[in-house]
mmCIF file of N, CA and C in Angstrom:
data_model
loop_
_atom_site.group_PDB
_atom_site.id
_atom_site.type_symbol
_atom_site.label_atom_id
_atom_site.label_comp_id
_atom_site.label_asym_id
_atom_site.label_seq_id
_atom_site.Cartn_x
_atom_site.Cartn_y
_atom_site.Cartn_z
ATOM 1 N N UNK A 119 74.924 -60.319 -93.676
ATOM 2 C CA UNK A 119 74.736 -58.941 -93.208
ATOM 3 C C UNK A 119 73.290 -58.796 -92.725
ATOM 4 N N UNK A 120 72.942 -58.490 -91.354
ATOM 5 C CA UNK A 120 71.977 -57.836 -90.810
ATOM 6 C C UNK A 120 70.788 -56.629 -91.743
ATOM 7 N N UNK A 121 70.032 -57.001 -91.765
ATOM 8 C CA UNK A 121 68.796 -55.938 -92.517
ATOM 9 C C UNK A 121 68.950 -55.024 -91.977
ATOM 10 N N UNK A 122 69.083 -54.263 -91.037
ATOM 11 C CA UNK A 122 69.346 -53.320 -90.320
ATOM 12 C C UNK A 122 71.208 -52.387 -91.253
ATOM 13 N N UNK A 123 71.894 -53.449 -90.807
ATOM 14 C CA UNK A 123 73.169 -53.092 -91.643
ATOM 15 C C UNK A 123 72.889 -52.639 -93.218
ATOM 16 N N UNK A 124 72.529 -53.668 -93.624
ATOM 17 C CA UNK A 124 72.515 -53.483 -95.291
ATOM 18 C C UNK A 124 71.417 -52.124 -95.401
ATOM 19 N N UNK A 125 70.207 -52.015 -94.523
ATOM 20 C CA UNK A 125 69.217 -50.672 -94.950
ATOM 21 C C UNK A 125 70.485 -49.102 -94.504
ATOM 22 N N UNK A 126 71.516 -49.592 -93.848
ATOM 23 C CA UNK A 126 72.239 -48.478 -93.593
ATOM 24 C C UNK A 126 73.259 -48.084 -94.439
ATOM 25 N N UNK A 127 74.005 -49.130 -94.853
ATOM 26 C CA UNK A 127 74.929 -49.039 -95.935
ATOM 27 C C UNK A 127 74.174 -48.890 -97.223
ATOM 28 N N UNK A 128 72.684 -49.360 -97.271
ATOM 29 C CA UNK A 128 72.293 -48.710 -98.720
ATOM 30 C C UNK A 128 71.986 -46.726 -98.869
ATOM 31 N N UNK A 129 71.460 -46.991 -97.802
ATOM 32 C CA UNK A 129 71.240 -45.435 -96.928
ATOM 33 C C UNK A 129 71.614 -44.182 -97.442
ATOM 34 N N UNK A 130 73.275 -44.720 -96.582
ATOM 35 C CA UNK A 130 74.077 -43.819 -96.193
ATOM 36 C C UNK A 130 74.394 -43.734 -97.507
ATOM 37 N N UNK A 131 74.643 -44.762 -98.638
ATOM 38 C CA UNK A 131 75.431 -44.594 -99.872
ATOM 39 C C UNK A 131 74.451 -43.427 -100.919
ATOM 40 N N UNK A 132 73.739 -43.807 -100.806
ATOM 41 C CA UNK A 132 72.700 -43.183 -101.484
ATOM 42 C C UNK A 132 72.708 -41.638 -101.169
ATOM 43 N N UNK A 133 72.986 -41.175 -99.964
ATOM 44 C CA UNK A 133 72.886 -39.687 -99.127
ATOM 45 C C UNK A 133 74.175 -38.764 -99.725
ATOM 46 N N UNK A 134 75.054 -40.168 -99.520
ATOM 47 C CA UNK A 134 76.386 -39.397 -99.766
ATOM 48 C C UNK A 134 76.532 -39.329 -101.931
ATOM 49 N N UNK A 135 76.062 -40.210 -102.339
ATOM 50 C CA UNK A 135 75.704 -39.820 -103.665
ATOM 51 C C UNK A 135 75.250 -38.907 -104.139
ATOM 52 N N UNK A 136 73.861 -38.398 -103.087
ATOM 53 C CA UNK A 136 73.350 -37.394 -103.418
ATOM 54 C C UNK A 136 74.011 -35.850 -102.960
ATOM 55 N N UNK A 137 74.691 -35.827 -102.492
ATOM 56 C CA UNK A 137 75.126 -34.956 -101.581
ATOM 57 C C UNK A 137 76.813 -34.777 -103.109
ATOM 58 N N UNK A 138 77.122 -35.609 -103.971
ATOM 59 C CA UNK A 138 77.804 -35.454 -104.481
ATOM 60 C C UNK A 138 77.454 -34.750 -105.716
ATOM 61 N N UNK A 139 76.498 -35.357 -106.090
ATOM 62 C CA UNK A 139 76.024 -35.020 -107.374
ATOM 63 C C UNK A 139 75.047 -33.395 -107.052
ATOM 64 N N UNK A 140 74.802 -33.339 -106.061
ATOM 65 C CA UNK A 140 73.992 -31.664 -105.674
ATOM 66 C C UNK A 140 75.018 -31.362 -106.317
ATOM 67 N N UNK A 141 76.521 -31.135 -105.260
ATOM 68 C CA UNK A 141 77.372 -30.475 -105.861
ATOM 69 C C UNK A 141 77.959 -30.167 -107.276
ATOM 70 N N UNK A 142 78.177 -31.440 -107.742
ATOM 71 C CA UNK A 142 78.508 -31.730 -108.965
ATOM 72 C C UNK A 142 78.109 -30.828 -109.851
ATOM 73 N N UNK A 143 76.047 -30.991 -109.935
ATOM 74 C CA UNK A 143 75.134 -30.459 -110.894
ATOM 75 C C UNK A 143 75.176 -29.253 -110.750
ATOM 76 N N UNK A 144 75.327 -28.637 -109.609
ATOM 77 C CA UNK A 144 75.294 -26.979 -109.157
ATOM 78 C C UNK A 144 76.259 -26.959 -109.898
ATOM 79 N N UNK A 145 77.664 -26.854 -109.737
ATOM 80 C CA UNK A 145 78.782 -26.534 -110.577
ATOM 81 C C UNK A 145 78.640 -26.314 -111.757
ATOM 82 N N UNK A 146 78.425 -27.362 -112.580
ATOM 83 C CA UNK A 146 78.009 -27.521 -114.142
ATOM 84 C C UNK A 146 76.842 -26.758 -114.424
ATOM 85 N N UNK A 147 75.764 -26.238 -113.464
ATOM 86 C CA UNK A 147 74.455 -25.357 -114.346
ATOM 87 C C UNK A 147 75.436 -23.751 -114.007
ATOM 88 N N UNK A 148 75.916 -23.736 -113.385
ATOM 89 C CA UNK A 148 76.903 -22.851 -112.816
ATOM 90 C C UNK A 148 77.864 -22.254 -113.916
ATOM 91 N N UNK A 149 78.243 -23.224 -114.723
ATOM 92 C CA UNK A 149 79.557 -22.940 -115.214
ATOM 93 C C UNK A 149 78.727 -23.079 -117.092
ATOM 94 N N UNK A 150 77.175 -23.934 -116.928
ATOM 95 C CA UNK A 150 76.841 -23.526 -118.783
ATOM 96 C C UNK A 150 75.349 -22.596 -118.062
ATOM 97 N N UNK A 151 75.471 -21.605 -117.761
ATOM 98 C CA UNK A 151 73.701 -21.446 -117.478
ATOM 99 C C UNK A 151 72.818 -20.915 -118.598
ATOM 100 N N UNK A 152 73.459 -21.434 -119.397
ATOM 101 C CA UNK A 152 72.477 -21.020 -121.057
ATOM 102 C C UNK A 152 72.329 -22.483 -121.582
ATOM 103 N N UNK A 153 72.670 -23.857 -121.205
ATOM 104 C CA UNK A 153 72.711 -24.701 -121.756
ATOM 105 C C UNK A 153 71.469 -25.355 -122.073
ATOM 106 N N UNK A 154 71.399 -25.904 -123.002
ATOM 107 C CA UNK A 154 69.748 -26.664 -122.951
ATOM 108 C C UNK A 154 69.389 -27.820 -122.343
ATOM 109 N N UNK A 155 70.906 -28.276 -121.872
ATOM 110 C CA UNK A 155 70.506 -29.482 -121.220
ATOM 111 C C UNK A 155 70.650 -29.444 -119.157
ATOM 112 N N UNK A 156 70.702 -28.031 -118.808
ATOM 113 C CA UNK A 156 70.495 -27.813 -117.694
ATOM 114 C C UNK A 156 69.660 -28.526 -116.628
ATOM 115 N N UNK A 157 68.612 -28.410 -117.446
ATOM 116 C CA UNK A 157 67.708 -29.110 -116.721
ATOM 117 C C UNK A 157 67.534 -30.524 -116.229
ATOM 118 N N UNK A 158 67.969 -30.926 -117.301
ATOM 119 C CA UNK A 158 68.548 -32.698 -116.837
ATOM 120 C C UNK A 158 69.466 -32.956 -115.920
ATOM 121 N N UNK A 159 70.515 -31.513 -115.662
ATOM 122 C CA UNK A 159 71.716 -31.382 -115.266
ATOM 123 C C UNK A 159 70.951 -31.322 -113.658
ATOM 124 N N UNK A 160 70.076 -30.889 -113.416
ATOM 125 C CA UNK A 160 69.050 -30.011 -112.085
ATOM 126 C C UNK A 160 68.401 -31.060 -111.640
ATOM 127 N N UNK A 161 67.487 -31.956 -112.392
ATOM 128 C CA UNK A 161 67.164 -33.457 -111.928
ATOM 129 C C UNK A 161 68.200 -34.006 -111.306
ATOM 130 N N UNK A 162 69.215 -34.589 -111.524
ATOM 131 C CA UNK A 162 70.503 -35.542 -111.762
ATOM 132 C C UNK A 162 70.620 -35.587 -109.851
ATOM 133 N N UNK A 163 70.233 -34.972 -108.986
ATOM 134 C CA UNK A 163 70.391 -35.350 -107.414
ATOM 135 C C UNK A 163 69.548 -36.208 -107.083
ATOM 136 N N UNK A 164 68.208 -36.244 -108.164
ATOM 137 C CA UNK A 164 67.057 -36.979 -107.636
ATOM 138 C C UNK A 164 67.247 -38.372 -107.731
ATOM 139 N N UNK A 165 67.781 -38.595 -108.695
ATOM 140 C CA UNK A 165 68.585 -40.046 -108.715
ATOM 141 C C UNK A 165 68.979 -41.168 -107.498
ATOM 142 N N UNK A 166 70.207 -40.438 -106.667
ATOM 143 C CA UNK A 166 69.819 -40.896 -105.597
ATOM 144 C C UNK A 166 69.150 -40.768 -104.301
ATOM 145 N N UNK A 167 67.974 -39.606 -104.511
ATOM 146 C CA UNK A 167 67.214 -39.446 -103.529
ATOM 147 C C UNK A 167 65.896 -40.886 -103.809
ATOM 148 N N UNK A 168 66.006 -41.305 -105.246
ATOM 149 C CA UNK A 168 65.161 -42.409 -105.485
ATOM 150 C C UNK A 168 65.816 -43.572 -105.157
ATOM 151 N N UNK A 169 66.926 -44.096 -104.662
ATOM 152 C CA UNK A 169 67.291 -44.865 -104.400
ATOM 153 C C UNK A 169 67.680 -45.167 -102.960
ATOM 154 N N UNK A 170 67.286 -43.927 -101.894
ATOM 155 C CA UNK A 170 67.805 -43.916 -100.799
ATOM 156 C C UNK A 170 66.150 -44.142 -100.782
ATOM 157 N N UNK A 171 64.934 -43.514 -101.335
ATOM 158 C CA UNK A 171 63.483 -44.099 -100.548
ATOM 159 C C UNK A 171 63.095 -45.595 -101.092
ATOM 160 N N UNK A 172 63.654 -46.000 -102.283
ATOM 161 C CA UNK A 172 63.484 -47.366 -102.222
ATOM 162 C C UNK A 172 64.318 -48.213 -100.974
ATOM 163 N N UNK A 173 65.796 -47.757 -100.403
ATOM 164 C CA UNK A 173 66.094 -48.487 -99.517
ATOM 165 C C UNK A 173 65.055 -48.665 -98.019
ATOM 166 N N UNK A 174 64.431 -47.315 -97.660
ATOM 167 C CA UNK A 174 63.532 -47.063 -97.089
ATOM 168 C C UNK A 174 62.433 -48.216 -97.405
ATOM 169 N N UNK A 175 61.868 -48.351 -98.210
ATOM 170 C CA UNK A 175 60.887 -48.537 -98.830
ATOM 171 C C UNK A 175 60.931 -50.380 -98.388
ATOM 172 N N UNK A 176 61.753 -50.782 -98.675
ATOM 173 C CA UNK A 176 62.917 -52.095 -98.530
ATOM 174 C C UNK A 176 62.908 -52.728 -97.402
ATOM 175 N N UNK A 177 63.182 -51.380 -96.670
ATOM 176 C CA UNK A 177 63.629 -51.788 -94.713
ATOM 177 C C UNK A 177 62.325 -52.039 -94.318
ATOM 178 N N UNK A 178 61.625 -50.889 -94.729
ATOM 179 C CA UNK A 178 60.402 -51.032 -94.112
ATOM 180 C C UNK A 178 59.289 -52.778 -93.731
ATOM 181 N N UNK A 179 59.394 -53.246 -95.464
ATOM 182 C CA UNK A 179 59.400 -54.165 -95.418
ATOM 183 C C UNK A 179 59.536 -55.314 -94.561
ATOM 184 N N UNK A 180 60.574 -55.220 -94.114
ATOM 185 C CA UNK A 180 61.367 -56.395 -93.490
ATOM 186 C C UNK A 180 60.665 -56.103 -91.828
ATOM 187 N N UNK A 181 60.000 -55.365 -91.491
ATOM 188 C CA UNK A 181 60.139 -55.080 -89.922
ATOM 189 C C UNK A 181 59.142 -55.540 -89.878
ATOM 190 N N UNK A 182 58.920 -56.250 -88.290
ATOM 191 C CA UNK A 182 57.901 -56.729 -87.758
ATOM 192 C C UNK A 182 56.826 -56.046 -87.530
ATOM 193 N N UNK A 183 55.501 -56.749 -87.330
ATOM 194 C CA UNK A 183 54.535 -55.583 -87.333
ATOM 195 C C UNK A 183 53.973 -54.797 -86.068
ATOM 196 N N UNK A 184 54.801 -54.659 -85.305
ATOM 197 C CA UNK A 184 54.449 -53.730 -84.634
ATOM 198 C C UNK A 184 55.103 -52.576 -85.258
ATOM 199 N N UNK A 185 56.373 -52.690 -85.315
ATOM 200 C CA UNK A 185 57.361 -51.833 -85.959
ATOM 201 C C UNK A 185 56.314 -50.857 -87.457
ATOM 202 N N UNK A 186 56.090 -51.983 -88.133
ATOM 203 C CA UNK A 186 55.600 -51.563 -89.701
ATOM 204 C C UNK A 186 54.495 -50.439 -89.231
ATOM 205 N N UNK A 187 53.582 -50.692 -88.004
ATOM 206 C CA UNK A 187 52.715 -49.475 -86.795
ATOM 207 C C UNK A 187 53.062 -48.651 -86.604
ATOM 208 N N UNK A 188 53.724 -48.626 -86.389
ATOM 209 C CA UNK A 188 54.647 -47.392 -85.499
ATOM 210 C C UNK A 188 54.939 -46.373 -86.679
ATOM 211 N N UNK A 189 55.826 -47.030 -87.746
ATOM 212 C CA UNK A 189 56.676 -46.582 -89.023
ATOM 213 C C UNK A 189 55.346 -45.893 -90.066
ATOM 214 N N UNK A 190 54.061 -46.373 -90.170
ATOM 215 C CA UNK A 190 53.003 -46.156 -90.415
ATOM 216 C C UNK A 190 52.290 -44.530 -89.796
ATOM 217 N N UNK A 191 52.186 -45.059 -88.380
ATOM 218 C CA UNK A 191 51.710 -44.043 -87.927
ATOM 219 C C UNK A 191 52.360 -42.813 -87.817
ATOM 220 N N UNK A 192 53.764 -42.713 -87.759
ATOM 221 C CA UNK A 192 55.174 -41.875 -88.183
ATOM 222 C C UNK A 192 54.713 -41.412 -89.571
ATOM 223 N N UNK A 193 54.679 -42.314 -90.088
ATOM 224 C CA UNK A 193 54.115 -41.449 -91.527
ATOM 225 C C UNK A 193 53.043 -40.546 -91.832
ATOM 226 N N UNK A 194 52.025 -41.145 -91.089
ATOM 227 C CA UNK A 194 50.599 -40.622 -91.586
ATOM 228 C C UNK A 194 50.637 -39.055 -90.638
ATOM 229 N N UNK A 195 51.140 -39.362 -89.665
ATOM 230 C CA UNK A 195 51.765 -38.114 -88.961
ATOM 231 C C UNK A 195 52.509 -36.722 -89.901
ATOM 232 N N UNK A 196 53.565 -37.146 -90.382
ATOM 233 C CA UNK A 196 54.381 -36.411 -91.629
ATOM 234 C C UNK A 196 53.534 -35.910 -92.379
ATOM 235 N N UNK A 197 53.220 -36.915 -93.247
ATOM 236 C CA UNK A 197 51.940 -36.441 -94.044
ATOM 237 C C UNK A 197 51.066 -35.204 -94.012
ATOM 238 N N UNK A 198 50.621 -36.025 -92.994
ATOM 239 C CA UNK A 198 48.997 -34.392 -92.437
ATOM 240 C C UNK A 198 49.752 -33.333 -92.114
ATOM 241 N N UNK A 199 50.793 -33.219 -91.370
ATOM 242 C CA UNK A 199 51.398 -32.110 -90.530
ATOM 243 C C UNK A 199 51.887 -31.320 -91.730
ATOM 244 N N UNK A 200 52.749 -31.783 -93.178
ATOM 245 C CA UNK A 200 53.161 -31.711 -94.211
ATOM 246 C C UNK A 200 52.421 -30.714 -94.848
ATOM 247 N N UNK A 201 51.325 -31.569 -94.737
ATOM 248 C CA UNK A 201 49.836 -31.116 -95.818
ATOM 249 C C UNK A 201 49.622 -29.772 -95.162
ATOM 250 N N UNK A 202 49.313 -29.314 -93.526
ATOM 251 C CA UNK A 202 48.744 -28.687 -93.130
ATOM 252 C C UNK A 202 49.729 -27.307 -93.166
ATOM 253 N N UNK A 203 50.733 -27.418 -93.428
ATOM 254 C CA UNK A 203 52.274 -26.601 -93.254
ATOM 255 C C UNK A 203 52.247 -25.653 -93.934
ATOM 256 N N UNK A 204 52.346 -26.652 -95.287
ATOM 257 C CA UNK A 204 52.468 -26.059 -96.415
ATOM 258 C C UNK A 204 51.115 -25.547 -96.907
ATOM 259 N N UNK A 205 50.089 -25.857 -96.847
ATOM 260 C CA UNK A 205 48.586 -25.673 -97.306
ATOM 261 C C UNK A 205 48.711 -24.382 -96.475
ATOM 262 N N UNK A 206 49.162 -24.386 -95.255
ATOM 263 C CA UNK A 206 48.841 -22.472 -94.575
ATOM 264 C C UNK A 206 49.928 -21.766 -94.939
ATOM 265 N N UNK A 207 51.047 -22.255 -95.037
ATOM 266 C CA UNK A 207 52.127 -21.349 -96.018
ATOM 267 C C UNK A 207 51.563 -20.601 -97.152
ATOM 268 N N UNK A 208 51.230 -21.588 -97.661
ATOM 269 C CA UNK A 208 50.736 -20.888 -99.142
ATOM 270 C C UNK A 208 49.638 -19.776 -98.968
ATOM 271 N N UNK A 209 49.041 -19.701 -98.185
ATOM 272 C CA UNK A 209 47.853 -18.674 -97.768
ATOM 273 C C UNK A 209 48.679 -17.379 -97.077
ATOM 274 N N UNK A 210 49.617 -17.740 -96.213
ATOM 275 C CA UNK A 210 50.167 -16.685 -95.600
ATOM 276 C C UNK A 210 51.458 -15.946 -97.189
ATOM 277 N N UNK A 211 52.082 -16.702 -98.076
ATOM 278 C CA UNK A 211 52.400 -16.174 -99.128
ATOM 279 C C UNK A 211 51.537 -15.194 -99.760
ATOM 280 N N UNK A 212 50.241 -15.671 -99.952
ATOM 281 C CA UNK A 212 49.749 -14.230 -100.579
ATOM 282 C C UNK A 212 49.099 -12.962 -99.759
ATOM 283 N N UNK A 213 49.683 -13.431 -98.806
ATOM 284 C CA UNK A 213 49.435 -11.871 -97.848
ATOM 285 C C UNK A 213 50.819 -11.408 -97.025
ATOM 286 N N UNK A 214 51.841 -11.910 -98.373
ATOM 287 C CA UNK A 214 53.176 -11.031 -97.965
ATOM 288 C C UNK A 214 54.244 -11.962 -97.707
ATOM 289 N N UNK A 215 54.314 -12.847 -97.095
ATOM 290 C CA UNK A 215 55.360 -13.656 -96.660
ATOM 291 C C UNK A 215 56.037 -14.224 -97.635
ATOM 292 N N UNK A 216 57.472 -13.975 -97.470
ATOM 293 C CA UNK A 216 58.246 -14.863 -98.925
ATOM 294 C C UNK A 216 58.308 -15.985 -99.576
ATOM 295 N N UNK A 217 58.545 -16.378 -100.433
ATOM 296 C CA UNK A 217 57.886 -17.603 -101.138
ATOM 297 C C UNK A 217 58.769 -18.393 -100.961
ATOM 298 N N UNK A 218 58.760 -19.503 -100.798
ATOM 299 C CA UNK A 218 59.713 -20.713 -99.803
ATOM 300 C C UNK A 218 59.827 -21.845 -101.198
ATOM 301 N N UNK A 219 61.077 -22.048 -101.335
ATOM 302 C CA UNK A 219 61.415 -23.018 -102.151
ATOM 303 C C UNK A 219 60.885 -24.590 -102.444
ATOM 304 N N UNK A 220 60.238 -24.985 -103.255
ATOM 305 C CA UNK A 220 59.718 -26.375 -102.833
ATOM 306 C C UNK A 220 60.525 -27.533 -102.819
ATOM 307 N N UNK A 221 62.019 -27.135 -102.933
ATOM 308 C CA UNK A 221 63.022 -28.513 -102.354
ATOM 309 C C UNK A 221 63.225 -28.361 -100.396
ATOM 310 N N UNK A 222 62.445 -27.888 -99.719
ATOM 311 C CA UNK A 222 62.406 -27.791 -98.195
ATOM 312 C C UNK A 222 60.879 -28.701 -97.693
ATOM 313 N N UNK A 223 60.574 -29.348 -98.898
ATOM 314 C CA UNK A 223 59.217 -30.053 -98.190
ATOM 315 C C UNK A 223 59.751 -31.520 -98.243
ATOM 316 N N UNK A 224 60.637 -32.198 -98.582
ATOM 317 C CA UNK A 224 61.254 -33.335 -98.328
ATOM 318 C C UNK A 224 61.399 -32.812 -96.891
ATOM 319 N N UNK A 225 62.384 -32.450 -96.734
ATOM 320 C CA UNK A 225 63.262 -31.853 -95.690
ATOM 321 C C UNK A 225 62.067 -31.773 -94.159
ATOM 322 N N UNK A 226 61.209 -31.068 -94.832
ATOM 323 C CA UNK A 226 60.029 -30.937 -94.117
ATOM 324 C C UNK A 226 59.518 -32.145 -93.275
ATOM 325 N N UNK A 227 58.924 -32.959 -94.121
ATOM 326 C CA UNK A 227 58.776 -34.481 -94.190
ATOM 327 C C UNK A 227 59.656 -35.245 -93.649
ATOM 328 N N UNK A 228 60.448 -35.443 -93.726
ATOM 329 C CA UNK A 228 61.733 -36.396 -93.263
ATOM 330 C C UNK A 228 61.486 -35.849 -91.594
ATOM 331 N N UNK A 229 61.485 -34.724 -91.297
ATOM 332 C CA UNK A 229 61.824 -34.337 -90.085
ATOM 333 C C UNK A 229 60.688 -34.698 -89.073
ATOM 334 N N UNK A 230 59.652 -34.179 -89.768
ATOM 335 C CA UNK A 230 58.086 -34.746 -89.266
ATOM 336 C C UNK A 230 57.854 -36.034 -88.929
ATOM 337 N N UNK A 231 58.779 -36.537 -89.614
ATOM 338 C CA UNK A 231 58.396 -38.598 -90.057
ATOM 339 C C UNK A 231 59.122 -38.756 -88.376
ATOM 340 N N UNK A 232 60.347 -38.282 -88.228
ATOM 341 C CA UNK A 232 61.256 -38.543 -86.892
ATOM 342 C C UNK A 232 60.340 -38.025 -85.519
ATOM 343 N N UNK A 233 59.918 -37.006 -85.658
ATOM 344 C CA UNK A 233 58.879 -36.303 -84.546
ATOM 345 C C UNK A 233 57.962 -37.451 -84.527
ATOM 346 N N UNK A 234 56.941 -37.691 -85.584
ATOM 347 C CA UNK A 234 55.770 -38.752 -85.300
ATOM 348 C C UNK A 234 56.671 -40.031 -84.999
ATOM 349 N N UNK A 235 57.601 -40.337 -85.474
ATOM 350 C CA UNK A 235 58.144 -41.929 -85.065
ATOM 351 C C UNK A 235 58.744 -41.532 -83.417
ATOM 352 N N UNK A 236 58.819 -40.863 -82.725
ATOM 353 C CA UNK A 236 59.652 -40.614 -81.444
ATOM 354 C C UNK A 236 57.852 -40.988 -80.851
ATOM 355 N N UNK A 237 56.862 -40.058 -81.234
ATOM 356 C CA UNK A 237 55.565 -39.726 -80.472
ATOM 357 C C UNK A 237 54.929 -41.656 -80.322
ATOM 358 N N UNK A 238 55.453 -41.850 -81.870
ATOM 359 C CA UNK A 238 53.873 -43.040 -82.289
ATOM 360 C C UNK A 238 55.236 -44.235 -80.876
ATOM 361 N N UNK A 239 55.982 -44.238 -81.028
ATOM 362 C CA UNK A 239 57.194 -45.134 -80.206
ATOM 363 C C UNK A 239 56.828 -45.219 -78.722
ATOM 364 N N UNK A 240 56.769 -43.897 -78.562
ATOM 365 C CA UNK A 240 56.704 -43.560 -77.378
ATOM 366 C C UNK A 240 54.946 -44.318 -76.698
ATOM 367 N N UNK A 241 54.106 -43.762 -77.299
ATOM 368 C CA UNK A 241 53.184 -44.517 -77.260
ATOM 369 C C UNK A 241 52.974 -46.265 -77.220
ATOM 370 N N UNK A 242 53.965 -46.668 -77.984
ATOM 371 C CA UNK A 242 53.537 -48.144 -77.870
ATOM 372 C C UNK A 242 54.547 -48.676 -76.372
ATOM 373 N N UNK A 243 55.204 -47.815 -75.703
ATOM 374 C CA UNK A 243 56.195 -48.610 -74.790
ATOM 375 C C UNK A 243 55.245 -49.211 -73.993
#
């Protein structure tokens, strides 16, 4: 199997795990919301969100180095833009604006990482 294949099938498995167990755990804090063990119940998605950035983590690895450049500079991109987002969010929160959940800064990130990897790509053609 292709590195490319296997970083997808670890991926995708991992997404769709997580995407099971959201559900799952919502249900169950849902159905005890006095329980004491809720909270473990509320972790329990992160599981395979740690196993979908080790596959990440994995692929990355394996790529040549221009690629590992690019995937780099994609990052460091995310990062700052991340940093700078949320760092003025939080300023505009205390002068009124609603307070934004902190499971949307993955989300955040991930999306940023695709913007800088299209920009840093585009650059090396």
């Amino acid at each position: 199997m292709s590195e490319q294949r296997r970083y997808t099938v670890q991926f995708s498995a991992a997404m769709l795990a997580y995407a099971v167990v959201l559900v799952v755990s919502i249900l169950v804090i849902q159905a005890n919301p006095g329980a004491w063990w809720r909270f473990l119940v509320a972790l329990a998605p992160v599981i395979p969100v740690v196993v979908a950035v080790m596959a990440v983590v994995q692929r990355l690895r394996t790529l040549d180095e221009l690629q590992q450049r690019i995937q780099l500079e994609a990052l460091g991109f995310a990062f700052a833009c991340t940093a700078i987002l949320t760092f003025s969010y939080g300023f505009l929160e205390g002068v009124g604006l609603p307070h934004l959940d902190w499971t949307w800064v993955l989300p955040l990130m991930a999306g940023l990482w695709g913007v800088g990897l299209a920009l840093a790509t585009r650059r090396y053609r």
